[in-house]
Tab-separated table of C-alpha atoms and ligand atoms in Angstrom:
chain	number	residue	atom	x	y	z
F	15	UNK	CA	42.256	49.132	6.952
F	16	UNK	CA	40.244	52.042	8.246
F	17	UNK	CA	38.694	54.694	6.089
F	18	UNK	CA	39.345	58.262	7.146
F	19	UNK	CA	37.155	61.039	5.890
F	20	UNK	CA	38.771	63.529	3.510
F	21	UNK	CA	37.454	67.016	3.052
F	22	UNK	CA	38.622	67.938	-0.417
F	23	UNK	CA	36.412	67.453	-3.448
F	24	UNK	CA	38.160	67.863	-6.822
F	25	UNK	CA	39.569	71.298	-7.280
F	26	UNK	CA	37.971	72.702	-4.147
F	27	UNK	CA	39.552	73.898	-0.939
F	28	UNK	CA	38.723	72.642	2.557
F	29	UNK	CA	34.968	72.312	3.060
F	30	UNK	CA	32.627	70.885	5.648
F	31	UNK	CA	33.173	67.235	6.596
F	32	UNK	CA	31.769	64.916	4.002
F	33	UNK	CA	28.970	62.459	4.726
F	34	UNK	CA	30.019	58.886	4.076
F	35	UNK	CA	28.172	55.792	2.916
F	36	UNK	CA	28.586	52.103	3.454
F	37	UNK	CA	29.940	50.564	0.220
F	38	UNK	CA	28.634	47.145	1.318
F	39	UNK	CA	25.106	48.564	1.524
F	40	UNK	CA	25.584	50.288	-1.848
F	41	UNK	CA	26.799	47.050	-3.379
F	42	UNK	CA	23.677	45.228	-2.234
F	43	UNK	CA	21.669	47.526	-4.532
F	44	UNK	CA	23.493	46.314	-7.663
F	45	UNK	CA	22.066	43.074	-9.113
F	46	UNK	CA	25.332	42.131	-10.799
F	47	UNK	CA	26.946	41.708	-7.368
F	48	UNK	CA	24.014	39.602	-6.112
F	49	UNK	CA	24.278	37.182	-9.019
F	50	UNK	CA	25.380	33.747	-7.750
F	51	UNK	CA	28.800	32.868	-9.191
F	52	UNK	CA	31.529	30.319	-8.561
F	53	UNK	CA	33.767	33.227	-7.482
F	54	UNK	CA	32.572	36.657	-6.410
F	55	UNK	CA	32.982	39.289	-9.099
F	56	UNK	CA	35.812	41.719	-8.335
F	57	UNK	CA	34.989	44.519	-10.740
F	58	UNK	CA	37.875	46.964	-11.080
F	59	UNK	CA	36.954	48.491	-14.438
F	60	UNK	CA	34.489	51.248	-13.592
F	61	UNK	CA	36.464	53.799	-15.630
F	62	UNK	CA	35.430	51.779	-18.701
F	63	UNK	CA	31.808	51.445	-17.623
F	64	UNK	CA	30.027	51.392	-14.285
F	65	UNK	CA	27.646	48.798	-12.941
F	66	UNK	CA	23.934	49.678	-12.689
F	67	UNK	CA	21.830	49.854	-9.517
F	68	UNK	CA	18.294	48.449	-9.222
F	69	UNK	CA	16.897	51.990	-9.235
F	70	UNK	CA	18.168	52.619	-12.781
F	71	UNK	CA	17.039	49.267	-14.172
F	72	UNK	CA	13.633	49.640	-12.536
F	73	UNK	CA	13.126	53.147	-13.899
F	74	UNK	CA	13.874	51.944	-17.426
F	75	UNK	CA	11.647	48.889	-16.969
F	76	UNK	CA	8.820	51.114	-15.723
F	77	UNK	CA	9.076	53.275	-18.820
F	78	UNK	CA	8.894	50.276	-21.158
F	79	UNK	CA	6.178	48.454	-19.258
F	80	UNK	CA	3.903	51.320	-18.257
F	81	UNK	CA	4.290	54.386	-20.483
F	82	UNK	CA	6.322	53.407	-23.545
F	83	UNK	CA	5.553	55.966	-26.265
F	84	UNK	CA	7.489	58.369	-28.426
F	85	UNK	CA	8.121	61.830	-27.006
F	86	UNK	CA	7.170	65.364	-28.086
F	87	UNK	CA	4.583	64.010	-30.563
F	88	UNK	CA	1.624	62.150	-29.116
F	89	UNK	CA	-1.202	63.998	-27.442
F	90	UNK	CA	-2.417	60.926	-25.616
F	91	UNK	CA	-1.667	60.207	-21.975
F	92	UNK	CA	1.272	57.817	-22.092
F	93	UNK	CA	3.017	59.962	-24.725
F	94	UNK	CA	2.678	62.913	-22.397
F	95	UNK	CA	4.027	60.822	-19.529
F	96	UNK	CA	7.010	59.735	-21.666
F	97	UNK	CA	7.731	63.337	-22.682
F	98	UNK	CA	7.476	64.485	-19.072
F	99	UNK	CA	9.856	61.738	-17.893
F	100	UNK	CA	12.396	62.537	-20.640
F	101	UNK	CA	12.345	66.266	-19.952
F	102	UNK	CA	12.369	65.648	-16.212
F	103	UNK	CA	15.637	63.702	-16.656
F	104	UNK	CA	17.078	66.656	-18.507
F	105	UNK	CA	16.120	68.914	-15.579
F	106	UNK	CA	17.768	66.527	-13.107
F	107	UNK	CA	20.955	66.338	-15.165
F	108	UNK	CA	20.996	70.140	-15.451
F	109	UNK	CA	20.619	70.521	-11.682
F	110	UNK	CA	23.280	67.841	-11.071
F	111	UNK	CA	25.940	69.750	-13.050
F	112	UNK	CA	24.666	73.204	-11.987
F	113	UNK	CA	23.703	74.273	-15.518
F	114	UNK	CA	22.073	77.686	-15.764
F	115	UNK	CA	19.108	76.127	-17.566
F	116	UNK	CA	17.955	72.675	-18.766
F	117	UNK	CA	17.983	74.169	-22.274
F	118	UNK	CA	21.770	74.074	-22.096
F	119	UNK	CA	21.740	70.279	-21.698
F	120	UNK	CA	21.670	68.332	-24.950
F	121	UNK	CA	21.237	64.594	-24.808
F	122	UNK	CA	23.681	62.674	-26.993
F	123	UNK	CA	24.644	59.017	-27.280
F	124	UNK	CA	27.799	59.438	-25.164
F	125	UNK	CA	30.769	61.751	-24.564
F	126	UNK	CA	32.215	60.908	-27.942
F	127	UNK	CA	29.107	62.158	-29.717
F	128	UNK	CA	28.992	65.258	-27.496
F	129	UNK	CA	32.568	66.173	-28.477
F	130	UNK	CA	31.853	65.446	-32.142
F	131	UNK	CA	28.823	67.716	-31.904
F	132	UNK	CA	31.055	70.609	-30.824
F	133	UNK	CA	33.648	69.817	-33.512
F	134	UNK	CA	31.029	69.572	-36.283
F	135	UNK	CA	28.722	72.371	-35.320
F	136	UNK	CA	30.848	74.976	-33.511
F	137	UNK	CA	34.118	73.960	-35.176
F	138	UNK	CA	32.923	73.891	-38.771
F	139	UNK	CA	31.036	77.150	-38.448
F	140	UNK	CA	33.746	79.083	-36.583
F	141	UNK	CA	37.184	77.780	-37.507
F	142	UNK	CA	39.199	78.319	-40.651
F	143	UNK	CA	42.635	77.669	-42.094
F	144	UNK	CA	45.371	79.124	-39.945
F	145	UNK	CA	43.450	78.757	-36.645
F	146	UNK	CA	44.785	76.493	-33.928
F	147	UNK	CA	43.247	74.065	-31.421
F	148	UNK	CA	44.998	73.336	-28.113
F	149	UNK	CA	44.664	69.823	-26.677
F	150	UNK	CA	46.790	67.809	-24.250
F	151	UNK	CA	48.912	64.696	-24.545
F	152	UNK	CA	46.708	62.909	-21.971
F	153	UNK	CA	43.463	63.033	-24.002
F	154	UNK	CA	41.233	60.035	-24.637
F	155	UNK	CA	40.919	59.374	-28.383
F	156	UNK	CA	37.384	60.841	-28.161
F	157	UNK	CA	38.918	64.226	-27.475
F	158	UNK	CA	41.616	63.885	-30.134
F	159	UNK	CA	40.171	62.291	-33.245
F	160	UNK	CA	37.213	64.697	-33.801
F	161	UNK	CA	39.697	67.618	-33.722
F	162	UNK	CA	42.132	65.771	-35.996
F	163	UNK	CA	39.340	65.298	-38.553
F	164	UNK	CA	38.427	68.964	-38.360
F	165	UNK	CA	42.078	70.044	-38.497
F	166	UNK	CA	42.866	68.064	-41.631
F	167	UNK	CA	39.668	69.227	-43.354
F	168	UNK	CA	40.204	72.926	-42.588
F	169	UNK	CA	43.973	73.382	-42.364
F	170	UNK	CA	43.907	73.962	-38.608
F	171	UNK	CA	46.979	73.475	-36.458
F	172	UNK	CA	46.805	71.139	-33.437
F	173	UNK	CA	48.906	72.095	-30.406
F	174	UNK	CA	49.439	70.038	-27.280
F	175	UNK	CA	50.017	70.836	-23.627
F	176	UNK	CA	52.763	68.374	-22.639
F	177	UNK	CA	52.517	65.871	-19.780
F	178	UNK	CA	55.258	65.808	-17.140
F	179	UNK	CA	57.088	62.681	-16.046
F	180	UNK	CA	54.837	62.735	-12.962
F	181	UNK	CA	51.713	62.547	-15.128
F	182	UNK	CA	50.467	66.116	-14.780
F	183	UNK	CA	49.934	68.846	-17.345
F	184	UNK	CA	52.934	71.080	-17.902
F	185	UNK	CA	50.963	74.300	-17.680
F	186	UNK	CA	54.091	76.410	-18.053
F	187	UNK	CA	53.725	75.635	-21.783
F	188	UNK	CA	50.187	77.008	-22.084
F	189	UNK	CA	50.941	80.760	-22.406
F	190	UNK	CA	53.284	79.988	-25.320
F	191	UNK	CA	50.601	77.842	-27.032
F	192	UNK	CA	48.109	80.709	-26.724
F	193	UNK	CA	50.468	83.638	-27.335
F	194	UNK	CA	49.917	84.275	-31.057
F	195	UNK	CA	46.128	84.564	-30.686
F	196	UNK	CA	45.503	81.863	-33.305
F	197	UNK	CA	44.181	79.300	-30.795
F	198	UNK	CA	40.373	79.457	-31.022
F	199	UNK	CA	39.546	76.398	-28.939
F	200	UNK	CA	41.132	74.604	-25.974
F	201	UNK	CA	39.849	71.127	-25.102
F	202	UNK	CA	41.082	69.274	-22.017
F	203	UNK	CA	40.109	66.186	-20.036
F	204	UNK	CA	39.011	66.964	-16.452
F	205	UNK	CA	40.164	63.668	-14.887
F	206	UNK	CA	42.465	61.423	-16.930
F	207	UNK	CA	41.142	57.907	-17.485
F	208	UNK	CA	44.702	56.523	-17.285
F	209	UNK	CA	46.654	58.705	-14.863
F	210	UNK	CA	43.732	59.745	-12.681
F	211	UNK	CA	45.157	63.283	-12.768
F	212	UNK	CA	42.650	65.989	-11.826
F	213	UNK	CA	43.388	68.887	-14.165
F	214	UNK	CA	42.990	72.523	-13.007
F	215	UNK	CA	40.229	73.381	-15.475
F	216	UNK	CA	39.277	76.817	-14.037
F	217	UNK	CA	42.869	78.039	-14.487
F	218	UNK	CA	43.128	76.621	-18.020
F	219	UNK	CA	39.729	78.127	-18.906
F	220	UNK	CA	40.830	81.499	-17.559
F	221	UNK	CA	43.900	81.505	-19.799
F	222	UNK	CA	41.920	80.192	-22.797
F	223	UNK	CA	39.323	82.943	-22.454
F	224	UNK	CA	41.960	85.644	-21.988
F	225	UNK	CA	43.404	84.504	-25.323
F	226	UNK	CA	39.971	84.579	-26.985
F	227	UNK	CA	39.516	80.781	-27.183
F	228	UNK	CA	36.497	78.719	-26.121
F	229	UNK	CA	37.021	76.033	-23.487
F	230	UNK	CA	35.795	72.465	-23.914
F	231	UNK	CA	36.014	69.927	-21.083
F	232	UNK	CA	35.891	66.167	-21.413
F	233	UNK	CA	34.256	65.388	-18.068
F	234	UNK	CA	33.691	61.681	-18.758
F	235	UNK	CA	35.593	60.662	-15.624
F	236	UNK	CA	34.680	63.596	-13.391
F	237	UNK	CA	30.902	64.047	-13.634
F	238	UNK	CA	30.418	60.429	-12.420
F	239	UNK	CA	32.893	60.722	-9.555
F	240	UNK	CA	32.992	64.188	-7.992
F	241	UNK	CA	30.880	67.306	-7.656
F	242	UNK	CA	31.013	69.196	-10.965
F	243	UNK	CA	29.675	72.705	-11.351
F	244	UNK	CA	29.936	73.569	-15.040
F	245	UNK	CA	29.673	77.268	-14.298
F	246	UNK	CA	32.436	77.203	-11.669
F	247	UNK	CA	34.658	75.262	-14.090
F	248	UNK	CA	34.543	78.283	-16.369
F	249	UNK	CA	34.035	76.080	-19.435
F	250	UNK	CA	31.956	76.743	-22.541
F	251	UNK	CA	31.200	73.107	-23.351
F	252	UNK	CA	31.294	70.042	-21.077
F	253	UNK	CA	30.850	66.464	-22.335
F	254	UNK	CA	29.967	63.397	-20.263
F	255	UNK	CA	28.565	59.922	-20.682
F	256	UNK	CA	25.775	58.096	-18.842
F	257	UNK	CA	27.170	54.583	-18.697
F	258	UNK	CA	30.113	55.639	-16.528
F	259	UNK	CA	27.786	57.239	-13.947
F	260	UNK	CA	25.569	54.239	-13.099
F	261	UNK	CA	23.293	54.953	-16.065
F	262	UNK	CA	22.701	52.908	-19.203
F	263	UNK	CA	24.736	52.919	-22.394
F	264	UNK	CA	23.428	54.964	-25.329
F	265	UNK	CA	22.918	58.219	-23.428
F	266	UNK	CA	25.316	61.050	-22.677
F	267	UNK	CA	25.141	64.807	-22.624
F	268	UNK	CA	26.704	67.985	-23.800
F	269	UNK	CA	26.349	71.074	-21.671
F	270	UNK	CA	26.991	74.265	-23.593
F	271	UNK	CA	26.853	77.958	-22.841
F	272	UNK	CA	23.494	79.115	-24.132
F	273	UNK	CA	24.764	82.045	-26.181
F	274	UNK	CA	27.109	79.714	-28.087
F	275	UNK	CA	24.499	76.981	-28.580
F	276	UNK	CA	21.990	79.521	-29.893
F	277	UNK	CA	24.367	80.624	-32.638
F	278	UNK	CA	25.506	77.156	-33.675
F	279	UNK	CA	24.050	75.328	-36.684
F	280	UNK	CA	22.454	71.901	-36.103
F	281	UNK	CA	24.640	68.800	-35.856
F	282	UNK	CA	22.367	66.104	-37.336
F	283	UNK	CA	19.318	66.809	-39.481
F	284	UNK	CA	15.954	65.037	-39.377
F	285	UNK	CA	12.759	64.881	-37.366
F	286	UNK	CA	12.365	66.703	-34.037
F	287	UNK	CA	15.176	69.196	-34.575
F	288	UNK	CA	13.042	71.353	-36.895
F	289	UNK	CA	10.316	73.947	-36.427
F	290	UNK	CA	9.207	74.107	-40.060
F	291	UNK	CA	10.243	72.172	-43.160
F	292	UNK	CA	9.734	73.147	-46.802
F	293	UNK	CA	10.974	71.088	-49.709
F	294	UNK	CA	14.055	73.204	-50.131
F	295	UNK	CA	14.806	74.496	-46.643
F	296	UNK	CA	13.926	74.332	-42.940
F	297	UNK	CA	13.818	76.371	-39.744
F	298	UNK	CA	15.407	74.916	-36.648
F	299	UNK	CA	13.750	74.061	-33.361
F	300	UNK	CA	14.606	75.872	-30.110
F	301	UNK	CA	17.323	74.701	-27.762
F	302	UNK	CA	17.991	71.983	-26.800
F	303	UNK	CA	15.881	70.136	-29.395
F	304	UNK	CA	17.739	71.783	-32.296
F	305	UNK	CA	20.523	69.306	-31.509
F	306	UNK	CA	18.357	66.231	-30.856
F	307	UNK	CA	17.467	64.775	-34.262
F	308	UNK	CA	15.276	61.698	-34.636
F	309	UNK	CA	13.847	59.497	-31.897
F	310	UNK	CA	16.110	59.897	-28.907
F	311	UNK	CA	17.122	57.148	-26.415
F	312	UNK	CA	14.080	57.740	-24.205
F	313	UNK	CA	14.418	54.797	-21.808
F	314	UNK	CA	18.114	55.596	-21.470
F	315	UNK	CA	17.394	59.222	-20.618
F	316	UNK	CA	14.931	58.039	-17.976
F	317	UNK	CA	17.632	55.677	-16.660
F	318	UNK	CA	20.163	58.515	-16.544
F	319	UNK	CA	17.720	60.623	-14.511
F	320	UNK	CA	17.401	57.740	-12.024
F	321	UNK	CA	21.215	57.389	-11.922
F	322	UNK	CA	21.546	61.074	-11.058
F	323	UNK	CA	19.015	60.655	-8.228
F	324	UNK	CA	20.936	57.654	-6.942
F	325	UNK	CA	24.297	59.463	-7.068
F	326	UNK	CA	22.790	62.454	-5.280
F	327	UNK	CA	21.403	60.165	-2.587
F	328	UNK	CA	24.966	58.973	-1.867
F	329	UNK	CA	26.422	62.463	-2.209
F	330	UNK	CA	29.056	63.333	-4.813
F	331	UNK	CA	31.553	64.520	-2.237
F	332	UNK	CA	31.169	61.236	-0.384
F	333	UNK	CA	31.718	59.295	-3.633
F	334	UNK	CA	34.865	61.254	-4.408
F	335	UNK	CA	36.131	60.761	-0.863
F	336	UNK	CA	35.523	57.031	-1.189
F	337	UNK	CA	37.374	56.919	-4.551
F	338	UNK	CA	40.313	58.802	-3.090
F	339	UNK	CA	40.542	56.601	-0.026
F	340	UNK	CA	40.518	53.534	-2.237
F	341	UNK	CA	43.154	54.900	-4.592
F	342	UNK	CA	45.390	55.882	-1.654
F	343	UNK	CA	44.998	52.405	-0.201
F	344	UNK	CA	45.627	50.788	-3.602
F	345	UNK	CA	48.779	52.832	-4.230
F	346	UNK	CA	50.093	51.948	-0.786
F	347	UNK	CA	49.396	48.228	-1.198
F	348	UNK	CA	50.678	48.072	-4.782
F	349	UNK	CA	54.060	49.252	-3.498
F	350	UNK	CA	54.402	45.784	-1.931
F	351	UNK	CA	54.491	44.189	-5.374
F	352	UNK	CA	58.088	44.075	-6.701
F	353	UNK	CA	58.761	45.627	-10.135
F	354	UNK	CA	55.376	47.343	-10.260
F	355	UNK	CA	55.401	50.913	-11.507
F	356	UNK	CA	52.456	53.254	-11.192
F	357	UNK	CA	51.874	56.026	-13.712
F	358	UNK	CA	50.595	59.401	-12.623
F	359	UNK	CA	50.494	61.700	-9.614
F	360	UNK	CA	50.204	60.951	-5.880
F	361	UNK	CA	46.860	59.757	-4.534
F	362	UNK	CA	45.823	63.151	-3.202
F	363	UNK	CA	45.962	64.627	-6.708
F	364	UNK	CA	44.033	61.949	-8.579
F	365	UNK	CA	40.639	60.301	-8.950
F	366	UNK	CA	39.932	56.594	-8.422
F	367	UNK	CA	42.122	55.244	-11.211
F	368	UNK	CA	45.507	53.548	-11.040
F	369	UNK	CA	47.391	52.359	-14.126
F	370	UNK	CA	50.635	50.433	-13.804
F	371	UNK	CA	53.167	48.154	-15.437
F	372	UNK	CA	54.452	44.951	-13.842
F	373	UNK	CA	58.035	44.269	-14.844
F	374	UNK	CA	57.993	43.314	-18.527
F	375	UNK	CA	54.893	41.126	-18.219
F	376	UNK	CA	52.416	42.258	-20.866
F	377	UNK	CA	49.337	43.860	-19.232
F	378	UNK	CA	47.102	41.476	-21.213
F	379	UNK	CA	48.882	38.550	-19.543
F	380	UNK	CA	48.448	40.199	-16.142
F	381	UNK	CA	44.727	40.693	-16.801
F	382	UNK	CA	44.362	37.087	-17.981
F	383	UNK	CA	45.908	35.705	-14.767
F	384	UNK	CA	43.675	37.969	-12.676
F	385	UNK	CA	40.610	36.958	-14.643
F	386	UNK	CA	41.188	33.384	-13.453
F	387	UNK	CA	40.652	34.777	-9.912
F	388	UNK	CA	37.424	36.543	-10.952
F	389	UNK	CA	39.101	39.957	-11.064
F	390	UNK	CA	38.061	42.259	-13.921
F	391	UNK	CA	41.066	44.476	-14.613
F	392	UNK	CA	41.559	46.549	-17.752
F	393	UNK	CA	44.665	46.105	-19.923
F	394	UNK	CA	45.733	47.982	-23.039
F	395	UNK	CA	46.110	51.598	-24.105
F	396	UNK	CA	42.715	52.641	-22.677
F	397	UNK	CA	42.026	54.738	-25.798
F	398	UNK	CA	44.991	56.957	-24.953
F	399	UNK	CA	47.725	55.757	-27.303
F	400	UNK	CA	49.620	59.081	-27.466
F	401	UNK	CA	49.793	59.181	-23.661
F	402	UNK	CA	51.305	55.696	-23.547
F	403	UNK	CA	53.725	56.718	-26.274
F	404	UNK	CA	54.726	59.686	-24.098
F	405	UNK	CA	55.797	57.210	-21.411
F	406	UNK	CA	57.444	54.895	-23.951
F	407	UNK	CA	55.140	51.947	-23.237
F	408	UNK	CA	52.499	50.311	-25.438
F	409	UNK	CA	50.079	49.410	-22.670
F	410	UNK	CA	49.274	49.409	-18.956
F	411	UNK	CA	47.048	47.488	-16.594
F	412	UNK	CA	44.429	49.698	-14.948
F	413	UNK	CA	42.309	49.308	-11.825
F	414	UNK	CA	39.481	51.780	-11.336
F	415	UNK	CA	37.049	52.205	-8.482
F	416	UNK	CA	33.545	53.442	-7.709
F	417	UNK	CA	30.987	53.699	-4.938
F	418	UNK	CA	30.548	49.899	-4.770
F	419	UNK	CA	34.276	49.057	-4.638
F	420	UNK	CA	35.547	47.508	-1.391
F	421	UNK	CA	39.095	47.618	0.048
F	422	UNK	CA	39.027	43.799	0.114
F	423	UNK	CA	38.885	43.918	-3.681
F	424	UNK	CA	42.162	45.817	-3.702
F	425	UNK	CA	43.611	43.133	-1.428
F	426	UNK	CA	42.459	40.542	-3.988
F	427	UNK	CA	44.134	42.567	-6.747
F	428	UNK	CA	47.452	42.660	-4.880
F	429	UNK	CA	47.274	38.910	-4.214
F	430	UNK	CA	46.517	38.296	-7.886
F	431	UNK	CA	49.487	40.412	-8.962
F	432	UNK	CA	51.828	38.395	-6.743
F	433	UNK	CA	50.409	35.291	-8.392
F	434	UNK	CA	50.956	36.793	-11.865
F	435	UNK	CA	54.624	37.312	-10.996
F	436	UNK	CA	54.882	33.667	-9.956
F	437	UNK	CA	53.134	32.437	-13.108
F	438	UNK	CA	55.651	34.374	-15.185
F	439	UNK	CA	58.424	33.293	-12.788
F	440	UNK	CA	59.550	36.777	-11.737
K	7	PLP	C1	38.306	60.520	-20.445
K	7	PLP	C2	37.340	59.861	-21.388
K	7	PLP	N1	36.863	60.559	-22.418
K	7	PLP	C3	35.964	60.039	-23.281
K	7	PLP	C4	35.523	58.744	-23.138
K	7	PLP	C5	34.531	58.224	-24.129
K	7	PLP	O1	33.348	57.850	-23.527
K	7	PLP	P1	32.206	57.219	-24.470
K	7	PLP	O2	32.845	56.006	-25.096
K	7	PLP	O3	31.109	56.865	-23.549
K	7	PLP	O4	31.859	58.226	-25.474
K	7	PLP	C6	36.017	57.976	-22.086
K	7	PLP	C7	35.629	56.556	-21.969
K	7	PLP	O5	36.427	55.693	-21.687
K	7	PLP	C8	36.940	58.550	-21.191
K	7	PLP	O6	37.440	57.856	-20.170
């Protein structure tokens, strides 16, 4: 196959031609692909977690071996170096997502914690019985369960934007969900981890704001894969997770609009998040440290900063172009497999994710057959049980791509799926 260059990053119109990169050269910078194995690793599960380049592992190793110390406390040299590296990562992340200020970037453990932070801190201080929260049927459990907990505690109503048969949001329903003025928060995934659908966040945010609601975006699958400008999205809070963007596990971030963050009470209490503590009360630290209690994942933050540098060196538009070319190729080739049904929209309206069913063969069986060929394919509900219920199926198989994915790996997937049909005598 040949790769043609697209010109459309997520949500944007036509722009200048996108630079491209050589995925083979990228791959060579990931130790997991250099590891000698009986069969080469065909890793098609980057939506679950990405692989890590040398640059990230080296940055973390350098922290531990040359300036390991706690941050914001020591006045000796390596403690100052550690603090500088941690805060420098925050600045890089802020620049990467076009935040107005690094103070709007709060490090968390992952997206899940970032969304829980909003639910606990903003939600518990602002919402009361009779209010409503608008979500969608395509949310990951991370963007459902925190709101369910809050809703049952406070007597808040949950409302859902439906998903069409084609796997897109039925936005015609949104005005009705917002009409009575009771919806105080709208929280939507930017790119679905199952359908790959790229949701029109600026339009949803515009309607949410017009109705007096704040807009939360689960950007777990978009910040790693396409250019994201949190200000252009029109959101108030954006959550994302480091391990899906070439960084380590244990680090993620919440971007929040400064005026909202300033007014919010702390999420977790303890060291670091305070300015002054008396026995019976405390004063909180400034942003962003008010939300960073206890010793933070310092090495992981350093690793995330290195991941951002690496992604920027490839170019986010180029990464998204690569994802889209792969998903278009995958959808075309998967059509050759009899009885295979793909969920979600056409390739030009999705990110690098393709979930499918294969006749009535259970996706776990499909994944097991492919595993014998060295292919790592995800099977299950992908933490989106209500979405699967919407389509009347318990599970799907899912292939997902990233900057190191090669078209030959999609060929291997298609071959493996033909084999799975033979094994189950279809
Ligand atoms: C869309 C989406 N939201 C949230 C998450 C949760 O990410 P984490 O487990 O890193 O918090 C994921 C991870 O699979 C995801 O795909």
